[in-house]
CSV table of C-alpha atoms and ligand atoms in Angstrom, one decimal:
chain,number,residue,atom,x,y,z
J,564,MET,CA,70.5,133.1,135.2
J,565,THR,CA,72.1,129.6,134.1
J,566,ASN,CA,74.3,130.0,130.9
J,567,ILE,CA,73.6,127.5,128.8
J,568,ALA,CA,76.3,126.6,125.8
J,569,PRO,CA,74.9,127.2,122.8
J,570,PRO,CA,74.9,123.5,120.8
J,571,ALA,CA,79.1,122.5,119.5
J,572,GLU,CA,78.9,122.7,115.3
J,573,PRO,CA,79.7,118.8,114.3
J,574,ILE,CA,83.3,117.9,113.9
J,575,ILE,CA,81.9,115.7,110.6
J,576,ARG,CA,79.4,116.6,108.7
J,577,PHE,CA,78.4,114.7,105.1
J,578,SER,CA,75.5,116.6,103.1
J,579,ASN,CA,74.2,114.9,100.5
J,580,VAL,CA,77.0,112.8,99.5
J,581,THR,CA,77.0,110.2,96.7
J,582,LYS,CA,79.7,107.5,96.2
J,583,ARG,CA,79.9,105.2,93.3
J,584,PHE,CA,82.2,103.5,92.4
J,585,GLY,CA,81.3,102.4,88.3
J,586,THR,CA,78.3,102.1,87.9
J,587,LEU,CA,77.3,100.8,91.9
J,588,THR,CA,75.6,103.3,94.1
J,589,VAL,CA,77.7,103.1,97.9
J,590,LEU,CA,76.5,105.9,99.0
J,591,ASP,CA,73.6,107.1,98.3
J,592,ASP,CA,73.0,110.8,99.7
J,593,PHE,CA,74.3,110.1,102.5
J,594,ASN,CA,73.9,113.1,105.4
J,595,PHE,CA,75.8,112.2,108.9
J,596,THR,CA,76.7,114.2,111.7
J,597,VAL,CA,78.9,113.8,114.6
J,598,ALA,CA,78.8,116.0,117.2
J,599,PRO,CA,83.0,116.7,119.5
J,600,GLY,CA,83.4,114.0,121.4
J,601,GLU,CA,80.8,111.7,120.2
J,602,LYS,CA,81.4,107.9,120.3
J,603,VAL,CA,79.3,106.4,117.7
J,604,THR,CA,79.1,102.6,116.3
J,605,LEU,CA,78.4,101.6,112.9
J,606,ILE,CA,76.4,98.4,112.5
J,607,GLY,CA,74.8,96.9,109.1
J,608,PRO,CA,75.1,94.4,106.6
J,609,SER,CA,78.6,93.5,105.1
J,610,GLY,CA,78.4,95.7,101.6
J,611,SER,CA,75.8,99.1,103.5
J,612,GLY,CA,78.7,101.6,103.2
J,613,LYS,CA,80.2,101.4,106.6
J,614,SER,CA,83.9,101.2,106.2
J,615,THR,CA,83.3,103.5,102.4
J,616,VAL,CA,82.3,106.5,105.4
J,617,LEU,CA,85.3,105.7,107.4
J,618,ARG,CA,87.8,104.9,104.2
J,619,ILE,CA,85.9,108.7,102.6
J,620,LEU,CA,86.7,110.5,106.4
J,621,MET,CA,90.3,108.8,106.6
J,622,THR,CA,90.8,111.0,102.5
J,623,LEU,CA,91.3,107.2,100.9
J,624,GLU,CA,88.8,107.8,98.6
J,625,PRO,CA,87.0,110.4,96.5
J,626,PHE,CA,83.5,111.0,96.3
J,627,GLN,CA,81.1,112.4,93.2
J,628,GLU,CA,78.4,114.0,95.0
J,629,GLY,CA,77.8,116.5,98.1
J,630,LYS,CA,79.7,117.8,100.9
J,631,LEU,CA,82.3,116.9,104.0
J,632,GLU,CA,82.9,119.2,106.2
J,633,LEU,CA,85.5,117.9,108.7
J,634,GLY,CA,86.8,119.8,111.6
J,635,GLY,CA,85.5,123.1,109.7
J,636,ILE,CA,87.3,121.8,106.8
J,637,SER,CA,85.2,121.8,103.8
J,638,TYR,CA,86.4,118.5,101.7
J,639,HIS,CA,84.4,119.8,98.8
J,640,GLU,CA,86.2,120.9,95.1
J,641,PRO,CA,85.2,120.1,92.3
J,642,ASN,CA,88.4,118.3,90.4
J,643,GLY,CA,86.9,119.1,86.4
J,644,ARG,CA,86.0,115.4,85.8
J,645,GLY,CA,82.7,115.4,88.2
J,646,ALA,CA,85.1,113.8,90.7
J,647,PHE,CA,85.0,116.0,94.4
J,648,ARG,CA,88.4,116.0,95.6
J,649,ALA,CA,89.6,118.9,98.2
J,650,SER,CA,93.4,120.3,97.7
J,651,GLU,CA,96.4,118.9,98.4
J,652,ARG,CA,96.5,121.3,101.1
J,653,HIS,CA,93.4,120.8,102.9
J,654,LEU,CA,93.6,116.8,102.3
J,655,ARG,CA,97.1,116.8,104.9
J,656,GLN,CA,95.0,119.5,107.3
J,657,ILE,CA,92.1,116.6,107.1
J,658,ARG,CA,94.8,113.8,107.5
J,659,THR,CA,96.0,115.6,110.4
J,660,HIS,CA,92.9,114.9,112.5
J,661,VAL,CA,92.0,111.9,111.3
J,662,GLY,CA,93.2,108.2,112.7
J,663,MET,CA,92.7,105.0,111.9
J,664,VAL,CA,92.4,101.9,113.0
J,665,PHE,CA,92.0,98.8,110.9
J,666,GLN,CA,91.2,95.0,110.6
J,667,SER,CA,94.3,93.9,109.8
J,668,PHE,CA,97.0,96.1,111.9
J,669,ASN,CA,99.5,97.3,109.3
J,670,LEU,CA,102.6,98.1,110.8
J,671,PHE,CA,105.5,97.8,109.4
J,672,PRO,CA,106.6,94.3,109.8
J,673,HIS,CA,110.5,95.8,109.7
J,674,MET,CA,110.2,98.3,112.6
J,675,THR,CA,110.1,97.7,116.0
J,676,VAL,CA,107.0,98.6,117.9
J,677,LEU,CA,108.8,101.9,119.4
J,678,ARG,CA,109.6,103.3,115.5
J,679,ASN,CA,106.1,101.9,114.3
J,680,VAL,CA,104.8,104.8,116.6
J,681,VAL,CA,107.3,107.7,116.0
J,682,GLU,CA,107.6,107.7,113.0
J,683,ALA,CA,104.8,109.8,111.9
J,684,PRO,CA,104.7,112.3,114.2
J,685,LEU,CA,108.6,112.7,113.6
J,686,ALA,CA,108.0,112.9,109.7
J,687,VAL,CA,104.5,114.9,110.1
J,688,LEU,CA,104.2,116.8,112.9
J,689,GLY,CA,107.9,117.6,113.2
J,690,LEU,CA,108.7,116.6,116.6
J,691,ALA,CA,112.3,116.1,118.1
J,692,ARG,CA,112.9,112.4,118.5
J,693,ALA,CA,113.8,112.7,121.9
J,694,GLU,CA,110.5,114.1,122.5
J,695,ALA,CA,108.3,111.7,119.7
J,696,GLU,CA,109.6,108.3,122.0
J,697,CYS,CA,109.6,109.7,125.1
J,698,ARG,CA,105.2,110.1,124.2
J,699,ALA,CA,105.4,107.0,122.2
J,700,VAL,CA,106.5,105.1,125.3
J,701,GLU,CA,103.5,107.0,127.4
J,702,LEU,CA,101.1,105.3,124.3
J,703,LEU,CA,102.8,102.3,124.3
J,704,ARG,CA,102.1,102.3,128.0
J,705,LEU,CA,98.9,103.4,127.8
J,706,VAL,CA,97.7,100.0,125.8
J,707,GLY,CA,99.6,97.8,128.0
J,708,LEU,CA,102.9,97.2,125.9
J,709,ALA,CA,106.0,99.6,127.0
J,710,ASP,CA,107.9,96.0,127.1
J,711,LYS,CA,107.5,95.5,123.8
J,712,LYS,CA,108.7,98.8,122.2
J,713,ASP,CA,112.1,97.0,121.0
J,714,HIS,CA,110.0,94.1,119.4
J,715,TYR,CA,109.2,93.2,115.8
J,716,PRO,CA,105.5,92.6,114.8
J,717,SER,CA,105.8,89.1,113.9
J,718,GLN,CA,107.1,88.9,117.5
J,719,LEU,CA,103.9,89.9,119.0
J,720,SER,CA,100.1,88.4,119.2
J,721,GLY,CA,97.9,89.9,116.8
J,722,GLY,CA,95.7,91.3,119.9
J,723,GLN,CA,99.2,93.1,120.9
J,724,GLN,CA,100.2,93.7,117.0
J,725,GLN,CA,96.9,95.5,117.6
J,726,ARG,CA,97.3,97.3,120.1
J,727,VAL,CA,100.4,98.7,118.5
J,728,ALA,CA,98.3,100.0,116.1
J,729,ILE,CA,96.2,102.0,118.4
J,730,ALA,CA,99.0,103.6,119.8
J,731,ARG,CA,100.6,104.9,116.1
J,732,ALA,CA,97.4,106.2,115.3
J,733,LEU,CA,97.0,108.2,118.9
J,734,ALA,CA,100.5,109.1,118.7
J,735,MET,CA,99.4,111.9,115.7
J,736,ARG,CA,96.9,113.8,118.5
J,737,PRO,CA,93.6,113.1,116.0
J,738,ARG,CA,90.3,114.6,117.0
J,739,VAL,CA,88.6,112.0,115.2
J,740,LEU,CA,89.7,108.1,115.8
J,741,LEU,CA,87.9,105.7,113.5
J,742,PHE,CA,87.7,101.8,114.1
J,743,ASP,CA,87.3,99.7,111.8
J,744,GLU,CA,86.4,96.3,112.6
J,745,PRO,CA,89.3,96.1,114.8
J,746,THR,CA,88.6,92.4,116.6
J,747,SER,CA,87.6,90.7,113.4
J,748,ALA,CA,91.0,89.4,112.5
J,749,LEU,CA,91.6,88.1,116.2
J,750,ASP,CA,91.7,84.9,118.1
J,751,PRO,CA,88.5,85.0,120.1
J,752,GLN,CA,90.5,84.7,123.4
J,753,LEU,CA,92.2,88.2,122.0
J,754,VAL,CA,89.4,90.3,120.9
J,755,GLY,CA,88.7,91.0,125.0
J,756,GLU,CA,92.5,92.8,125.0
J,757,VAL,CA,91.6,95.1,121.9
J,758,LEU,CA,88.7,96.5,123.5
J,759,GLY,CA,89.1,97.0,126.4
J,760,VAL,CA,91.8,99.6,125.2
J,761,ILE,CA,89.2,100.9,123.1
J,762,ARG,CA,87.2,100.8,126.3
J,763,SER,CA,89.4,103.2,128.4
J,764,LEU,CA,89.4,105.7,124.8
J,765,ALA,CA,86.2,105.8,125.1
J,766,HIS,CA,86.5,107.5,128.3
J,767,GLU,CA,88.2,110.2,126.8
J,768,HIS,CA,85.7,113.0,126.8
J,769,ASP,CA,87.7,115.0,123.7
J,770,LEU,CA,87.6,112.2,121.5
J,771,THR,CA,85.8,111.8,118.9
J,772,MET,CA,84.9,108.1,117.6
J,773,LEU,CA,83.6,106.1,114.7
J,774,LEU,CA,83.3,102.5,115.4
J,775,VAL,CA,82.3,99.6,112.8
J,776,THR,CA,82.3,96.6,114.9
J,777,HIS,CA,80.2,93.3,115.0
J,778,GLU,CA,80.8,93.3,118.7
J,779,MET,CA,77.4,94.4,119.5
J,780,ARG,CA,77.7,94.1,123.4
J,781,PHE,CA,80.5,95.9,123.5
J,782,ALA,CA,78.7,99.2,121.2
J,783,ARG,CA,75.8,98.5,123.6
J,784,GLU,CA,78.4,99.6,126.2
J,785,VAL,CA,80.9,102.1,124.5
J,786,SER,CA,78.2,104.3,122.2
J,787,ASP,CA,76.3,107.7,122.6
J,788,ARG,CA,74.7,106.2,119.4
J,789,VAL,CA,74.2,103.2,117.4
J,790,CYS,CA,73.6,104.0,112.9
J,791,PHE,CA,72.2,101.0,111.6
J,792,PHE,CA,73.4,101.0,107.9
J,793,ASP,CA,71.6,99.8,104.8
J,794,LYS,CA,72.2,100.3,101.1
J,795,GLY,CA,73.6,103.5,101.7
J,796,ARG,CA,72.1,104.7,103.6
J,797,ILE,CA,71.4,105.6,107.5
J,798,ALA,CA,68.0,103.3,108.0
J,799,GLU,CA,68.0,103.8,111.5
J,800,GLN,CA,69.6,105.4,114.2
J,801,GLY,CA,69.8,106.5,117.8
J,802,ASP,CA,70.3,105.2,121.5
J,803,PRO,CA,72.1,102.1,121.9
J,804,GLU,CA,69.9,100.8,123.9
J,805,LYS,CA,66.9,101.8,121.9
J,806,ILE,CA,68.0,100.4,118.7
J,807,PHE,CA,69.0,97.1,120.8
J,808,THR,CA,65.8,96.6,122.6
J,809,SER,CA,63.4,98.3,120.6
J,810,PRO,CA,64.4,98.8,116.8
J,811,GLU,CA,61.5,100.7,114.6
J,812,GLN,CA,62.8,98.9,111.5
J,813,ALA,CA,62.0,95.6,110.1
J,814,ARG,CA,65.6,95.9,108.5
J,815,THR,CA,67.3,96.9,111.6
J,816,ARG,CA,65.0,93.9,114.1
J,817,GLU,CA,66.4,91.0,110.7
J,818,PHE,CA,70.0,92.4,110.8
J,819,LEU,CA,69.9,91.9,114.9
J,820,GLN,CA,68.7,88.7,115.4
J,821,SER,CA,71.2,87.5,112.3
J,822,VAL,CA,74.0,89.0,114.6
J,823,LEU,CA,73.4,88.7,118.2
T,1666,LIG,P1,80.8,97.4,104.4
T,1666,LIG,O1,82.0,98.0,105.3
T,1666,LIG,O2,79.6,98.1,105.1
T,1666,LIG,O3,81.0,96.2,104.5
T,1666,LIG,P2,82.0,98.9,101.8
T,1666,LIG,O4,82.0,100.4,102.3
T,1666,LIG,O5,83.1,97.8,102.2
T,1666,LIG,O6,81.0,98.1,103.0
T,1666,LIG,O7,81.4,98.5,100.5
T,1666,LIG,C1,80.1,99.4,99.9
T,1666,LIG,C2,79.8,98.6,98.5
T,1666,LIG,O8,81.2,99.1,97.6
T,1666,LIG,C3,80.7,96.8,98.9
T,1666,LIG,O9,79.4,96.5,97.6
T,1666,LIG,C4,81.9,97.1,98.0
T,1666,LIG,O10,81.9,95.8,97.2
T,1666,LIG,C5,82.1,97.9,97.1
T,1666,LIG,N1,83.6,98.5,97.0
T,1666,LIG,C6,84.5,98.8,98.1
T,1666,LIG,N2,85.3,99.3,97.4
T,1666,LIG,C7,85.2,98.9,96.3
T,1666,LIG,C8,86.2,99.3,95.0
T,1666,LIG,N3,87.5,99.6,95.5
T,1666,LIG,N4,85.9,99.5,94.2
T,1666,LIG,C9,84.3,98.5,94.0
T,1666,LIG,N5,83.8,98.3,94.9
T,1666,LIG,C10,83.9,98.7,95.6
T,1667,LIG,MG1,83.4,96.8,105.6
């Protein structure tokens, strides 16, 4: 007899989520699930809702209808004005599960590299300083920047700053790591070093990753699944090989032709 493990519960589940800014519907009855450890790339035209999905996951945006579950916590509570928002306690719990890396690195300019990485774990996880610093140096080593720990962000290249931002996100030990166009603001010669770090993280079995990128070759290489966004919905999704070589939808084909 072989033991067959039951399929894991999704770590992320959007159920019928609608998100509006005023009269503009940005996510339209949106459904999306991600399995623990899965690496998913979101592609699609500008304005199709990709960043909004990540921002909702990061609890930076409320939404109007539907339900979001993250790591078994439901983010779905009416606030009395027709919008949904979890309680502060739930929001804090959700935030400890999720880390995000933005296009603009958003490091604290007045803090050294090391302090940028230790600040949140010290304040939020309540680690002792020695332990937090030891771990921060380990993470800086992972992104190849241990020797820059006493530098300030302005003394680093964009690629180095983004690698610090990745170390900072990892310092919170997130189960889910979100990347929103992490290389779009970089000079072309600096893109490779950041993609290299993301590639090494993609090998971490337990880490769930959602990545918005225009680096299609990279997406094909690291993702388990590619989702094509169009007008606030996932118009097509599947195995990267399939999406990039024989998409079914005309919109996906047009989009890929425009970026490849
Ligand atoms: P993408 O990341 O796919 O380019 P976004 O999720 O950023 O798309 O945006 C989706 C739509 O929502 C766009 O039309 C954008 O202009 C609009 N939008 C995003 N943020 C705001 C906001 N804070 N206020 C009003 N409209 C917004
Ligand atoms: Mg975006």
